[in-house]
Short mmCIF file of C-alpha atoms in Angstrom, two decimals:
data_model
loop_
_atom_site.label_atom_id
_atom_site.label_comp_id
_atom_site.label_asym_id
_atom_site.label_seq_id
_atom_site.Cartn_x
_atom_site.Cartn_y
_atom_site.Cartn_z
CA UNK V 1 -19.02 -11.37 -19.64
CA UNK V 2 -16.49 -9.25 -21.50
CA UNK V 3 -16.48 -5.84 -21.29
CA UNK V 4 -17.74 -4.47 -25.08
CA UNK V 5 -16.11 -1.33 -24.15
CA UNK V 6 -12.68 -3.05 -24.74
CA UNK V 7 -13.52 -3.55 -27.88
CA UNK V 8 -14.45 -0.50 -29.59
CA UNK V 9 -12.69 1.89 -27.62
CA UNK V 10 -9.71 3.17 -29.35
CA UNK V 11 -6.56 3.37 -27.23
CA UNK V 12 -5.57 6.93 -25.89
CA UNK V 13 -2.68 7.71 -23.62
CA UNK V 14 -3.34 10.26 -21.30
CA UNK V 15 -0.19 13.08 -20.95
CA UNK V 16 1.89 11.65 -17.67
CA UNK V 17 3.22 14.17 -14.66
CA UNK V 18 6.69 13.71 -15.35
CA UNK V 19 9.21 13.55 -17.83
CA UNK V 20 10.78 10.10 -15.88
CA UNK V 21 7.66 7.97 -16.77
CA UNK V 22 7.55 9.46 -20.53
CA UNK V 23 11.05 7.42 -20.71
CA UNK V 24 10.52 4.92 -18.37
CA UNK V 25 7.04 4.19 -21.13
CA UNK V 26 9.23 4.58 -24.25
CA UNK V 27 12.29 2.05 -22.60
CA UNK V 28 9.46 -0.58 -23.23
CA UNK V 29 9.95 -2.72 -25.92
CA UNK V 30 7.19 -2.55 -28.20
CA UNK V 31 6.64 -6.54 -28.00
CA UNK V 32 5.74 -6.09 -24.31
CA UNK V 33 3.05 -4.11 -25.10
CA UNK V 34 -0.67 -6.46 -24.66
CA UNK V 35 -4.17 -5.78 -25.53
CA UNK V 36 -6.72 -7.95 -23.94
CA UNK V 37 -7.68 -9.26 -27.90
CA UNK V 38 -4.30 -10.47 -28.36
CA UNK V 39 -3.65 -13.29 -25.56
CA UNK V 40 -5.88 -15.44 -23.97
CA UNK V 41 -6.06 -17.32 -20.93
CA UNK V 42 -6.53 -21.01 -20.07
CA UNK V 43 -3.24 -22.50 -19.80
CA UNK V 44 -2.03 -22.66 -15.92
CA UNK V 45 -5.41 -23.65 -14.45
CA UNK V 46 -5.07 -25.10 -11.01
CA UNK V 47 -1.24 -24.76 -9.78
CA UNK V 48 -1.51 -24.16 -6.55
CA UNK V 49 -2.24 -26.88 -3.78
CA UNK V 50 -1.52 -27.32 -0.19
CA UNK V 51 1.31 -29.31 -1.28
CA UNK V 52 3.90 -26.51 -2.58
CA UNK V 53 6.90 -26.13 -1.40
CA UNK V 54 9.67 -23.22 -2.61
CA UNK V 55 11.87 -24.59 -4.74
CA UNK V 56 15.30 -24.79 -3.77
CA UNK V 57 17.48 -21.67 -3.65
CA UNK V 58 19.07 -20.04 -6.74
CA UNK V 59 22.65 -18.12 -6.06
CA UNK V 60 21.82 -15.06 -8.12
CA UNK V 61 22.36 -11.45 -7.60
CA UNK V 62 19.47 -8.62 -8.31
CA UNK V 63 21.86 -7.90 -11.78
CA UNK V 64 22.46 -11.46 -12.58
CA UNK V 65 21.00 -12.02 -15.98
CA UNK V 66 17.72 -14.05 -15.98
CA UNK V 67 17.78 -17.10 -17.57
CA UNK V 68 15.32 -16.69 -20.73
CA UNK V 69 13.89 -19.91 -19.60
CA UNK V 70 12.69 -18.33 -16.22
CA UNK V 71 11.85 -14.68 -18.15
CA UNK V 72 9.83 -16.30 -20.69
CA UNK V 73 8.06 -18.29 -17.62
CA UNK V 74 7.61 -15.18 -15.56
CA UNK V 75 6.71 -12.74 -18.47
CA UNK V 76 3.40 -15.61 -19.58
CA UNK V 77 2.76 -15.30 -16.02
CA UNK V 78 1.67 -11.84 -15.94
CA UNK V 79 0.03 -11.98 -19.25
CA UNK V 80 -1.77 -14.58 -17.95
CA UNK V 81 -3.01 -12.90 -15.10
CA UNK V 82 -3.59 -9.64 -16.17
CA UNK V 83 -5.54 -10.83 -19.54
CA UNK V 84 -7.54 -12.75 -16.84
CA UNK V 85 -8.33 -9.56 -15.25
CA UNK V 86 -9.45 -7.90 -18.43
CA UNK V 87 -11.40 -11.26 -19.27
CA UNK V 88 -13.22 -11.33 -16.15
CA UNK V 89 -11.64 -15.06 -15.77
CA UNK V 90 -10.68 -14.11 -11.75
CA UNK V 91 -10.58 -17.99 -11.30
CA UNK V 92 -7.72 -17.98 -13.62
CA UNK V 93 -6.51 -15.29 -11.68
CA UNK V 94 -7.09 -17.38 -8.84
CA UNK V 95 -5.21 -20.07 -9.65
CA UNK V 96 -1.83 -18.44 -10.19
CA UNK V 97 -1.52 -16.73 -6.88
CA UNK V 98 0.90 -18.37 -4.70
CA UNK V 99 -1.00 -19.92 -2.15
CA UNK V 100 0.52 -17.63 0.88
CA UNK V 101 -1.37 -14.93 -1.34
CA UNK V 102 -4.59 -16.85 -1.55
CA UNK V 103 -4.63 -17.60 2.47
CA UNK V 104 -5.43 -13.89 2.80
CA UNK V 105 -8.38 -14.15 1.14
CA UNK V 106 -11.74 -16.00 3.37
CA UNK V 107 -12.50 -17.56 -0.04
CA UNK V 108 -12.02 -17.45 -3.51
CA UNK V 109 -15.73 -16.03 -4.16
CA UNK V 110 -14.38 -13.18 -1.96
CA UNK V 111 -11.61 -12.81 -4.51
CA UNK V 112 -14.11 -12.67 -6.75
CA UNK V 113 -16.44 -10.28 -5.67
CA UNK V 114 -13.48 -7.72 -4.88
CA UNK V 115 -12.26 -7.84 -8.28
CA UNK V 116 -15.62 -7.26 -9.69
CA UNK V 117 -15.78 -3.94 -7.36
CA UNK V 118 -12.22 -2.66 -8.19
CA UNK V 119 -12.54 -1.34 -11.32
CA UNK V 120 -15.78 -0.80 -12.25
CA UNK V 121 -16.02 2.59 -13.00
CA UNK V 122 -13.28 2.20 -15.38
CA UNK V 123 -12.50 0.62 -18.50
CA UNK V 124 -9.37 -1.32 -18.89
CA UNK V 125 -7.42 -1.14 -22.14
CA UNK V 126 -4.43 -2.52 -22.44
CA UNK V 127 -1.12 -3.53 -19.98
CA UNK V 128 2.52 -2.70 -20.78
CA UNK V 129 5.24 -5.39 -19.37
CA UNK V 130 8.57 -4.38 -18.91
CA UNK V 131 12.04 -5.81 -18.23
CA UNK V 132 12.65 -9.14 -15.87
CA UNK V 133 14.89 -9.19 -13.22
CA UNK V 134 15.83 -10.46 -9.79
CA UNK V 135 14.93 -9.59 -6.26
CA UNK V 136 16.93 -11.21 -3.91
CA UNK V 137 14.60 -10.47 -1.19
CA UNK V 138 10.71 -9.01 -1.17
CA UNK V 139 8.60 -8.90 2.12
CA UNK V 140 4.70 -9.10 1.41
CA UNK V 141 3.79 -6.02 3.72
CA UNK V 142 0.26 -7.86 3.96
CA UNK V 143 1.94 -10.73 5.78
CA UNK V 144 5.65 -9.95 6.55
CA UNK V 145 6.65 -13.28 4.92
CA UNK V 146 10.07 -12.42 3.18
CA UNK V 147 11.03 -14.59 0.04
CA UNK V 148 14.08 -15.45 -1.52
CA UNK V 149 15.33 -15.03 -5.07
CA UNK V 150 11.87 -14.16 -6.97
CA UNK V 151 11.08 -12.11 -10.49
CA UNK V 152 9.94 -8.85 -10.83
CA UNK V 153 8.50 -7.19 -13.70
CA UNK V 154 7.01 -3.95 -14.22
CA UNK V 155 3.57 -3.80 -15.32
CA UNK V 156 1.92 -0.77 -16.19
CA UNK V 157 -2.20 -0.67 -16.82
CA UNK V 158 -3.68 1.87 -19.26
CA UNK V 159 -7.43 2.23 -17.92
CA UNK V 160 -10.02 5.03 -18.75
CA UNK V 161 -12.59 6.78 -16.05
CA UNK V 162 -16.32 6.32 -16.90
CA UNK V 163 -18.16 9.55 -17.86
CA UNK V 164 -19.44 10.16 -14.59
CA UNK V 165 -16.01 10.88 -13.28
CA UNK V 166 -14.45 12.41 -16.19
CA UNK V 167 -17.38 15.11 -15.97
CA UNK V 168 -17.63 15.71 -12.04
CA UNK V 169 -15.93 19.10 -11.20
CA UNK V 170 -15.11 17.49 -7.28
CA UNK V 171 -13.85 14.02 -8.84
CA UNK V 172 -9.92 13.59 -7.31
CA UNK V 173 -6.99 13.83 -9.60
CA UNK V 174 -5.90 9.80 -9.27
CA UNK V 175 -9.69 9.12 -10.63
CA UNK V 176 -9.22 11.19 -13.88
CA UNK V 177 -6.33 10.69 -15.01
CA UNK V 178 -5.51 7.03 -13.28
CA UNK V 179 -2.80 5.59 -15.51
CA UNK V 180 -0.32 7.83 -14.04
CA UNK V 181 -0.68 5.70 -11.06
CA UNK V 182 -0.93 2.77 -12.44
CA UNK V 183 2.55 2.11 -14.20
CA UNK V 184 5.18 0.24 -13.14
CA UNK V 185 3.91 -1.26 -10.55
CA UNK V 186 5.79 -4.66 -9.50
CA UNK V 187 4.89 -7.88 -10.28
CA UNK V 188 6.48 -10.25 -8.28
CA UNK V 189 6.51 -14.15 -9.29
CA UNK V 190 8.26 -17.11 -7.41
CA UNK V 191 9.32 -20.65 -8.79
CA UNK V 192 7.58 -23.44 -6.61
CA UNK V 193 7.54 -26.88 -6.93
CA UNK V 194 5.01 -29.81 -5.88
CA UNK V 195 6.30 -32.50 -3.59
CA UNK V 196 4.41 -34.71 -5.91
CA UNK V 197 6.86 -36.45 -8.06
CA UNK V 198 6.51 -36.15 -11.59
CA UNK V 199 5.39 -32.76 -11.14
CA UNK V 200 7.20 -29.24 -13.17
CA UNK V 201 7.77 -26.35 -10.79
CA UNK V 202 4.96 -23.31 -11.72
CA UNK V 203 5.54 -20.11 -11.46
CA UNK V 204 3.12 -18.42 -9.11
CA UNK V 205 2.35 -14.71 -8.22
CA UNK V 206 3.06 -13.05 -5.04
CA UNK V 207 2.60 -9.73 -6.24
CA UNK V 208 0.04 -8.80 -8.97
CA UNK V 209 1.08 -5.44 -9.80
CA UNK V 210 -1.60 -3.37 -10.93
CA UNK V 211 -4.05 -6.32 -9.84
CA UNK V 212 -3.14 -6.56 -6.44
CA UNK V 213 -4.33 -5.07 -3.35
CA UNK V 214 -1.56 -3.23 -2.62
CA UNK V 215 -2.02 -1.16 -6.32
CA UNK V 216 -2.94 2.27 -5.75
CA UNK V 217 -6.43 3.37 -4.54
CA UNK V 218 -8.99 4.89 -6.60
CA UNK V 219 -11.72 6.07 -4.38
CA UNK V 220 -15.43 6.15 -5.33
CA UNK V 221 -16.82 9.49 -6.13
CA UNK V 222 -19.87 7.83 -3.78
CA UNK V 223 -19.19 5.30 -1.80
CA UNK V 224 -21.17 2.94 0.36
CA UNK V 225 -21.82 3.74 4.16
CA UNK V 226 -19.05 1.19 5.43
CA UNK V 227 -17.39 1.14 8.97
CA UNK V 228 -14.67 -1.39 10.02
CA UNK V 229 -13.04 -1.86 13.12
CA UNK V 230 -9.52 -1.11 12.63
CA UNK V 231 -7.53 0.05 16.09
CA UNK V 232 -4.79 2.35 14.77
CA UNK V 233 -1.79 2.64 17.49
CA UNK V 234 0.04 6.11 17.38
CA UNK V 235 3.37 6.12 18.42
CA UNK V 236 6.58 8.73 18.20
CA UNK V 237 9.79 7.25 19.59
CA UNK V 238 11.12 3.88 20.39
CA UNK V 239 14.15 4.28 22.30
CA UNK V 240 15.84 3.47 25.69
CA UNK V 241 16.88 7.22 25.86
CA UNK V 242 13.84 8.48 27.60
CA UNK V 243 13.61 12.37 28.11
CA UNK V 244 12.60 13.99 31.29
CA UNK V 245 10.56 15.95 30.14
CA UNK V 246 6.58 15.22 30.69
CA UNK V 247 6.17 15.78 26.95
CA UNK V 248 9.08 13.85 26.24
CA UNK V 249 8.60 10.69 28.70
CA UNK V 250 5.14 10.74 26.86
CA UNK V 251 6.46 10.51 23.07
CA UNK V 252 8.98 7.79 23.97
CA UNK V 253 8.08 4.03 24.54
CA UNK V 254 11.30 1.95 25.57
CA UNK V 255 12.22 -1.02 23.77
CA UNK V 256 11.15 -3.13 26.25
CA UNK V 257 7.68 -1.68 26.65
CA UNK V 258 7.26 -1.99 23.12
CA UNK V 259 8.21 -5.99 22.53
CA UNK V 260 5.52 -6.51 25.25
CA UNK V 261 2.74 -4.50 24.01
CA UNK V 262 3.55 -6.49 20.75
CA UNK V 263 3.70 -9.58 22.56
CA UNK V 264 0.58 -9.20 24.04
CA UNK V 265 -0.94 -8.19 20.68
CA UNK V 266 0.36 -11.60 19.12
CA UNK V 267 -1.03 -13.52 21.76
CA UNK V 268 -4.34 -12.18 21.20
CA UNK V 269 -4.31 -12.73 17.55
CA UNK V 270 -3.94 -9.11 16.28
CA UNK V 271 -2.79 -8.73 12.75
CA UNK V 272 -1.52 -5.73 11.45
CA UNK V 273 -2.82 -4.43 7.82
CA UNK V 274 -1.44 -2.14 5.75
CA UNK V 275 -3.90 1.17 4.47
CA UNK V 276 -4.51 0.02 0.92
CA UNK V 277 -5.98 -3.20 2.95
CA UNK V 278 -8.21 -0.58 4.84
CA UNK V 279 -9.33 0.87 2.05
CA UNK V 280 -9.55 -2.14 0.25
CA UNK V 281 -11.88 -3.06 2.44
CA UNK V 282 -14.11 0.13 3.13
CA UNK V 283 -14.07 1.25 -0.79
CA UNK V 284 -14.12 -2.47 -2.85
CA UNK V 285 -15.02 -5.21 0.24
CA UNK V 286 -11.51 -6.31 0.50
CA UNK V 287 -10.27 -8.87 2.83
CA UNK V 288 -9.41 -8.24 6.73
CA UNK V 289 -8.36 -10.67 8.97
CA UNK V 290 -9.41 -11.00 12.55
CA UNK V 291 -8.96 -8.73 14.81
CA UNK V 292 -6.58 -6.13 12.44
CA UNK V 293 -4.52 -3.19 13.79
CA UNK V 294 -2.51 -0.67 12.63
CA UNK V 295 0.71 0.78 14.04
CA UNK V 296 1.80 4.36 12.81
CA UNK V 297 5.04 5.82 13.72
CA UNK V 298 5.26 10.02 13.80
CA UNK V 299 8.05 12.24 12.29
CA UNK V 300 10.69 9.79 10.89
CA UNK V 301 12.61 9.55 13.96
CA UNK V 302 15.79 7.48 13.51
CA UNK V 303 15.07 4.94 16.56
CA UNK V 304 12.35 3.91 14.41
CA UNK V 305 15.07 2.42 12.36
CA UNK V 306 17.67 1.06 14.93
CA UNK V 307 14.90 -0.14 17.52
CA UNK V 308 10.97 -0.38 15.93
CA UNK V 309 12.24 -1.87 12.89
CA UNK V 310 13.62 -4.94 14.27
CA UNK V 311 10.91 -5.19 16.84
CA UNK V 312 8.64 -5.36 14.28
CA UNK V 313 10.21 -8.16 12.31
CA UNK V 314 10.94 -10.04 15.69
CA UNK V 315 6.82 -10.29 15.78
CA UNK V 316 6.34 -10.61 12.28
CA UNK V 317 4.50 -7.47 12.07
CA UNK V 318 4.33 -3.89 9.25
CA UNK V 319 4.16 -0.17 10.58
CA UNK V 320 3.36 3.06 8.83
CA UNK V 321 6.25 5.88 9.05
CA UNK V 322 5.08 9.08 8.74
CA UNK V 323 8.00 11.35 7.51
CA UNK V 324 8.82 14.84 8.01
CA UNK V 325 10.25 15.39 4.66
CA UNK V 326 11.91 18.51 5.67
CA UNK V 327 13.74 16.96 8.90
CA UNK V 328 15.05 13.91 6.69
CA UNK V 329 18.98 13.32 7.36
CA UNK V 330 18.99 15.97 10.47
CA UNK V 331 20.41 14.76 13.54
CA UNK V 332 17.93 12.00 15.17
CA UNK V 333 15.99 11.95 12.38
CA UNK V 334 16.02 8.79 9.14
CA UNK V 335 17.82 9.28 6.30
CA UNK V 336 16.58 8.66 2.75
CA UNK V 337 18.63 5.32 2.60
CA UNK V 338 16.96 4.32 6.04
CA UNK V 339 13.79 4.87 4.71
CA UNK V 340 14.22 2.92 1.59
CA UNK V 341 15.43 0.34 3.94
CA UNK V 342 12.16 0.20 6.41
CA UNK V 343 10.07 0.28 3.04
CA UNK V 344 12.38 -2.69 1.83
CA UNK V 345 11.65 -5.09 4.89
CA UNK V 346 7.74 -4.67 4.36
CA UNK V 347 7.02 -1.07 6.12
CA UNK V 348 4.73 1.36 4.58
CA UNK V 349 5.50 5.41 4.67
CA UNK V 350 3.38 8.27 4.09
CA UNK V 351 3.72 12.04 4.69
CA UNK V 352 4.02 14.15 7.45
CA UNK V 353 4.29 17.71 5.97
CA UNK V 354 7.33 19.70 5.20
CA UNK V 355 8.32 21.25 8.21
CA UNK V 356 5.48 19.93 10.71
CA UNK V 357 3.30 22.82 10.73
CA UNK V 358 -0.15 23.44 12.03
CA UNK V 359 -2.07 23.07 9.23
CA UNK V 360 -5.44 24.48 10.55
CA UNK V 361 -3.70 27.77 10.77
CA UNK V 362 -1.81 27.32 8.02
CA UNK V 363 -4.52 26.85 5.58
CA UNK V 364 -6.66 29.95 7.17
CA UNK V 365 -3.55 32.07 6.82
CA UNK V 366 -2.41 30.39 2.90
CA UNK V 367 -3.92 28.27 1.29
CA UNK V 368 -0.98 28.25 -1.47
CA UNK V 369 1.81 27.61 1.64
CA UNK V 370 -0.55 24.78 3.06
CA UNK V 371 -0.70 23.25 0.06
CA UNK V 372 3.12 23.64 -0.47
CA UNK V 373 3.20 21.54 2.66
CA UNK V 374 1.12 19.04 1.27
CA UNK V 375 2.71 18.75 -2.50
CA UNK V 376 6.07 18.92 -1.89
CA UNK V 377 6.42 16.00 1.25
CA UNK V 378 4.51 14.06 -1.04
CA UNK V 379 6.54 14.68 -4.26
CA UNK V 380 10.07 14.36 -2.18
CA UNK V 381 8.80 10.84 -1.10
CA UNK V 382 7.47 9.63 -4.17
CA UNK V 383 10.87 10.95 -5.75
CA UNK V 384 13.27 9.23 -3.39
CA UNK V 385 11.35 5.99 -3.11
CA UNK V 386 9.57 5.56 -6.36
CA UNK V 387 6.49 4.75 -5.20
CA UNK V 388 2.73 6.51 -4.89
CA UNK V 389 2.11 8.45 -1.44
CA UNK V 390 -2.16 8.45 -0.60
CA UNK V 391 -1.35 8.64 2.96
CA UNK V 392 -1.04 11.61 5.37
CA UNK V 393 -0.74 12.06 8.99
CA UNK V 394 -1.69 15.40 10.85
CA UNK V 395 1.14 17.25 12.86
CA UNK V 396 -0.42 17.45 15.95
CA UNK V 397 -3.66 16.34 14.44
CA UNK V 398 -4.48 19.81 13.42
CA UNK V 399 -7.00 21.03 12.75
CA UNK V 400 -8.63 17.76 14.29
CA UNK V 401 -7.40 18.66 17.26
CA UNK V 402 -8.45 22.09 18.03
CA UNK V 403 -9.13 23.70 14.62
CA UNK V 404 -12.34 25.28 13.30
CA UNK V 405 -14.79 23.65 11.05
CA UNK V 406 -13.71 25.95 8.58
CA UNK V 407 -9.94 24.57 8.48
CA UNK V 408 -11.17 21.01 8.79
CA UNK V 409 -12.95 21.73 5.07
CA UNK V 410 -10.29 23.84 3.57
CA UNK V 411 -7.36 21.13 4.61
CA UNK V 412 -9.44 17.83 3.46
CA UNK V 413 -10.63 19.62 -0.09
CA UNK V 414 -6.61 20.54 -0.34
CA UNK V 415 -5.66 16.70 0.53
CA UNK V 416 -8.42 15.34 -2.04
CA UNK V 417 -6.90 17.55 -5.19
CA UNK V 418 -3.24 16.21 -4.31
CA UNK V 419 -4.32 12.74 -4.23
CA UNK V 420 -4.23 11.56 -0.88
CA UNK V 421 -6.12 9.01 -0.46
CA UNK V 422 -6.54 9.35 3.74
CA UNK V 423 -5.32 10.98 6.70
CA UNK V 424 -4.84 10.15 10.50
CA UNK V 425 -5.74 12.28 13.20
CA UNK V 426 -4.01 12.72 16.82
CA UNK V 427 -6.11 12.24 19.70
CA UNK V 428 -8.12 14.67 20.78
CA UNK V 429 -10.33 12.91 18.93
CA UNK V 430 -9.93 8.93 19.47
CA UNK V 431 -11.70 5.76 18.46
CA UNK V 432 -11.47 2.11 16.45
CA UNK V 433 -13.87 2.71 14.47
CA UNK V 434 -12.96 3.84 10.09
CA UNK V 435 -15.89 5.19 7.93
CA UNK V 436 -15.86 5.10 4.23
CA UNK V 437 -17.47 8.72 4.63
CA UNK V 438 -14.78 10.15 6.51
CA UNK V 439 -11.04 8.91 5.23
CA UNK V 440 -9.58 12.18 6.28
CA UNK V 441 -10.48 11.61 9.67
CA UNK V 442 -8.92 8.25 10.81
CA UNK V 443 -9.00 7.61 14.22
CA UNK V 444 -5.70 6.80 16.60
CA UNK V 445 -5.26 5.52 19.82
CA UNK V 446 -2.20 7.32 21.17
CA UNK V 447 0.15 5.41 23.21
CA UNK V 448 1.38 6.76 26.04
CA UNK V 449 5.78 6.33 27.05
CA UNK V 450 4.53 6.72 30.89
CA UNK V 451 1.51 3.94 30.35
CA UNK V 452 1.50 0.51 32.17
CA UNK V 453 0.71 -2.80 30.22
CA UNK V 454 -2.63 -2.93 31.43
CA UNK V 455 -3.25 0.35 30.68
CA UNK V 456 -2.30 -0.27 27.20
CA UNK V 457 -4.51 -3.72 27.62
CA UNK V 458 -7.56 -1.61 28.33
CA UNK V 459 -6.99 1.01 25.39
CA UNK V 460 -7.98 -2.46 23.10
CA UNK V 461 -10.95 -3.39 21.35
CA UNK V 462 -10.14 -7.13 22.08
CA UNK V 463 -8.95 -8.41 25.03
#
């Protein structure tokens, strides 16, 4: 059933963060702008079918012009699906994802029950579209399956907090005020065609912007008791220069050692997830697929780029980066174009502090310098790469690691008022296993340069 909120609720804008989106909003032309009254569904029911295949490839360039044939096409696409969102028509919804997009999914009752969960708190009023144009290449970080030559289209969602958060003193930042989150957020289409003949390629979505799972997270102010078992690997360097140092020899997994441990993970049906599919699942009861895993890189090292990179793509698999903002473009560290690069092919990054400082004794000594830490390697990422950081990693996995109680509190509280989302630890403290209750405390398994294979083996949930 509708939402009656939609329809008395008069449209507000909440003030943005920064003088970018204010333009980026008023660029929009005003016939972009939807309300859920306006368009309605029903017109692209049951596209997909095991039968698609991509249709063959266009020779465009990401500033070709779009043909307004395929705009027009891509543009009643989104509508489409995000008016089915506001509708509560997630069959519709359903029925335009591509059907690589639907396989991650156990069923399409799942689908539905997710989308029921992810906004409920909230009320949705309106979406903004903005201005087709190409991607020659976009890699679904939930799958690693890189397409050719689709549409992309900023969407941007204007929804409103129920009272309950809008009132709680503790509630975090993205919950309040979550339109500055939500806009812009790609929406990513591709032309496919049946192999039945008589049969007009559909345009189907890969990427549902502000409806997808990889849209920002908005965390409960409660949530449910929920535990999943997600192995997270922790890892520093991948190189065939191995220090010899014992600290060093420890940080440093060769190339060689690497392609087998992910060998061995891809013969045992591992799948790596991204953290908005972690969350997904522990907040809303989002999808997982067997046996998930997640692979973390520390510090932004630049062998990440020149050897984990390709490793990963070899196997088909994502990684989160963890970047030392401060260290960017120093010698053996990534660059900024590097990064945008690794985020390109499908990788995920979140922060690593400024200058990879202890942050239990940072935050007992100032809180206004630890939280200078935190603010500023998030706002240098999310300025160079244009997209939302919600994940952090500890340096050292302080104060996780040897830090009071005290710190542990202080540091979280400061995380939850920036808008991080969660945060992984550094063993010391070790496990598989994620709680809902405590996203600031993610367990790693650390993997160890001097380790054997089986020794990696046995550090496995499933083997």
């Amino acid at each position: 059933m509708r939402n009656n909120k939609l329809k008395s609720r008069n449209f507000r804008i909440w003030p943005v963060g920064t003088i970018s989106i204010i333009c980026l909003l008023l660029a929009i032309p005003v016939s972009m702008v939807y309300t859920p009254t306006l368009h309605k569904d029903g017109t692209l029911h049951n596209l997909s079918s095991p039968g698609l295949a991509h249709a063959p490839a266009l020779i465009t360039g990401s500033n070709d012009p779009v043909p307004s044939e395929y705009q027009l096409a891509a543009e009643t696409t989104a509508q489409q699906y995000m008016t089915a969102l506001f509708d509560h028509h997630y069959g519709t919804m359903w029925s335009l994802l591509h059907p690589q997009v639907q396989a991650i999914w156990p069923s399409e009752t799942a689908f539905t029950t997710y989308w029921q969960n992810r906004f409920k708190d909230y009320t949705l009023q309106k979406f903004v579209q903005g201005n087709t144009h190409w991607l020659h290449r976009w890699v679904n970080p939930e799958t690693m399956i890189a397409y050719k030559q689709v549409l992309e289209l900023p969407v941007s969602l204007q929804l409103v907090p129920d009272p309950a958060i809008q009132q709680h003193s503790l509630a975090p930042p993205e919950d309040v005020h979550p339109e500055q989150l939500f806009q812009h957020l790609p929406f990513i289409v591709q032309r496919v065609t049946s192999s039945a003949k008589g049969t007009s390629p559909h345009w189907l979505v890969l990427s549902g912007g502000p409806a997808d799972l990889e849209a920002p997270i908005l965390p409960p102010l409660q949530p449910a008791f929920t535990t999943v078992q997600v192995p997270i690997l922790m890892y520093h360097h991948i190189s065939d220069i191995v220090p010899t140092t014992i600290l060093g020899s420890s940080l440093t997994v060769t190339p060689t050692a690497f392609s087998k441990q992910l060998d061995y993970l891809k013969q045992q049906g591992y799948h790596t997830i991204t953290f908005n599919q972690l969350f997904d699942a522990l907040y809303y009861g989002g999808p997982l697929p067997h046996h998930p895993i997640i692979l973390t890189f520390d510090d932004g090292y630049d062998d990440a780029f020149h050897f984990a990179l390709p490793i990963l793509q070899a196997h088909g698999y994502t990684g989160m980066f963890y970047i030392i903002t401060g260290k960017v473009g120093w010698v053996s560290y990534l660059n900024w174009q590097q990064i945008r690069n690794i985020l390109a092919e499908g990788m995920q990054i979140g922060s690593h502090t400024v200058h990879h400082v202890d942050m239990g004794s940072l935050v007992l000594y100032s809180t206004a310098l630890a939280q200078h830490e935190l603010q500023a390697s998030q706002a240098a990422l999310q300025n160079h790469l244009g997209i939302t950081i919600q994940q952090f990693c500890y340096p050292s996995g302080e104060p996780f690691h040897h830090g009071s109680l005290a710190a542990r509190q202080q540091i979280v509280a400061l995380l939850a008022s920036d808008g991080y989302v969660g945060a992984t630890t550094d063993p010391g403290i070790s496990g598989i296993v994620q709680s809902s209750q405590a996203p600031f405390v993610l367990l790693r398994i650390r993997v160890d340069g001097r380790s054997t294979q089986q020794f990696f083996i046995d550090t496995l949930p499933w083997h």
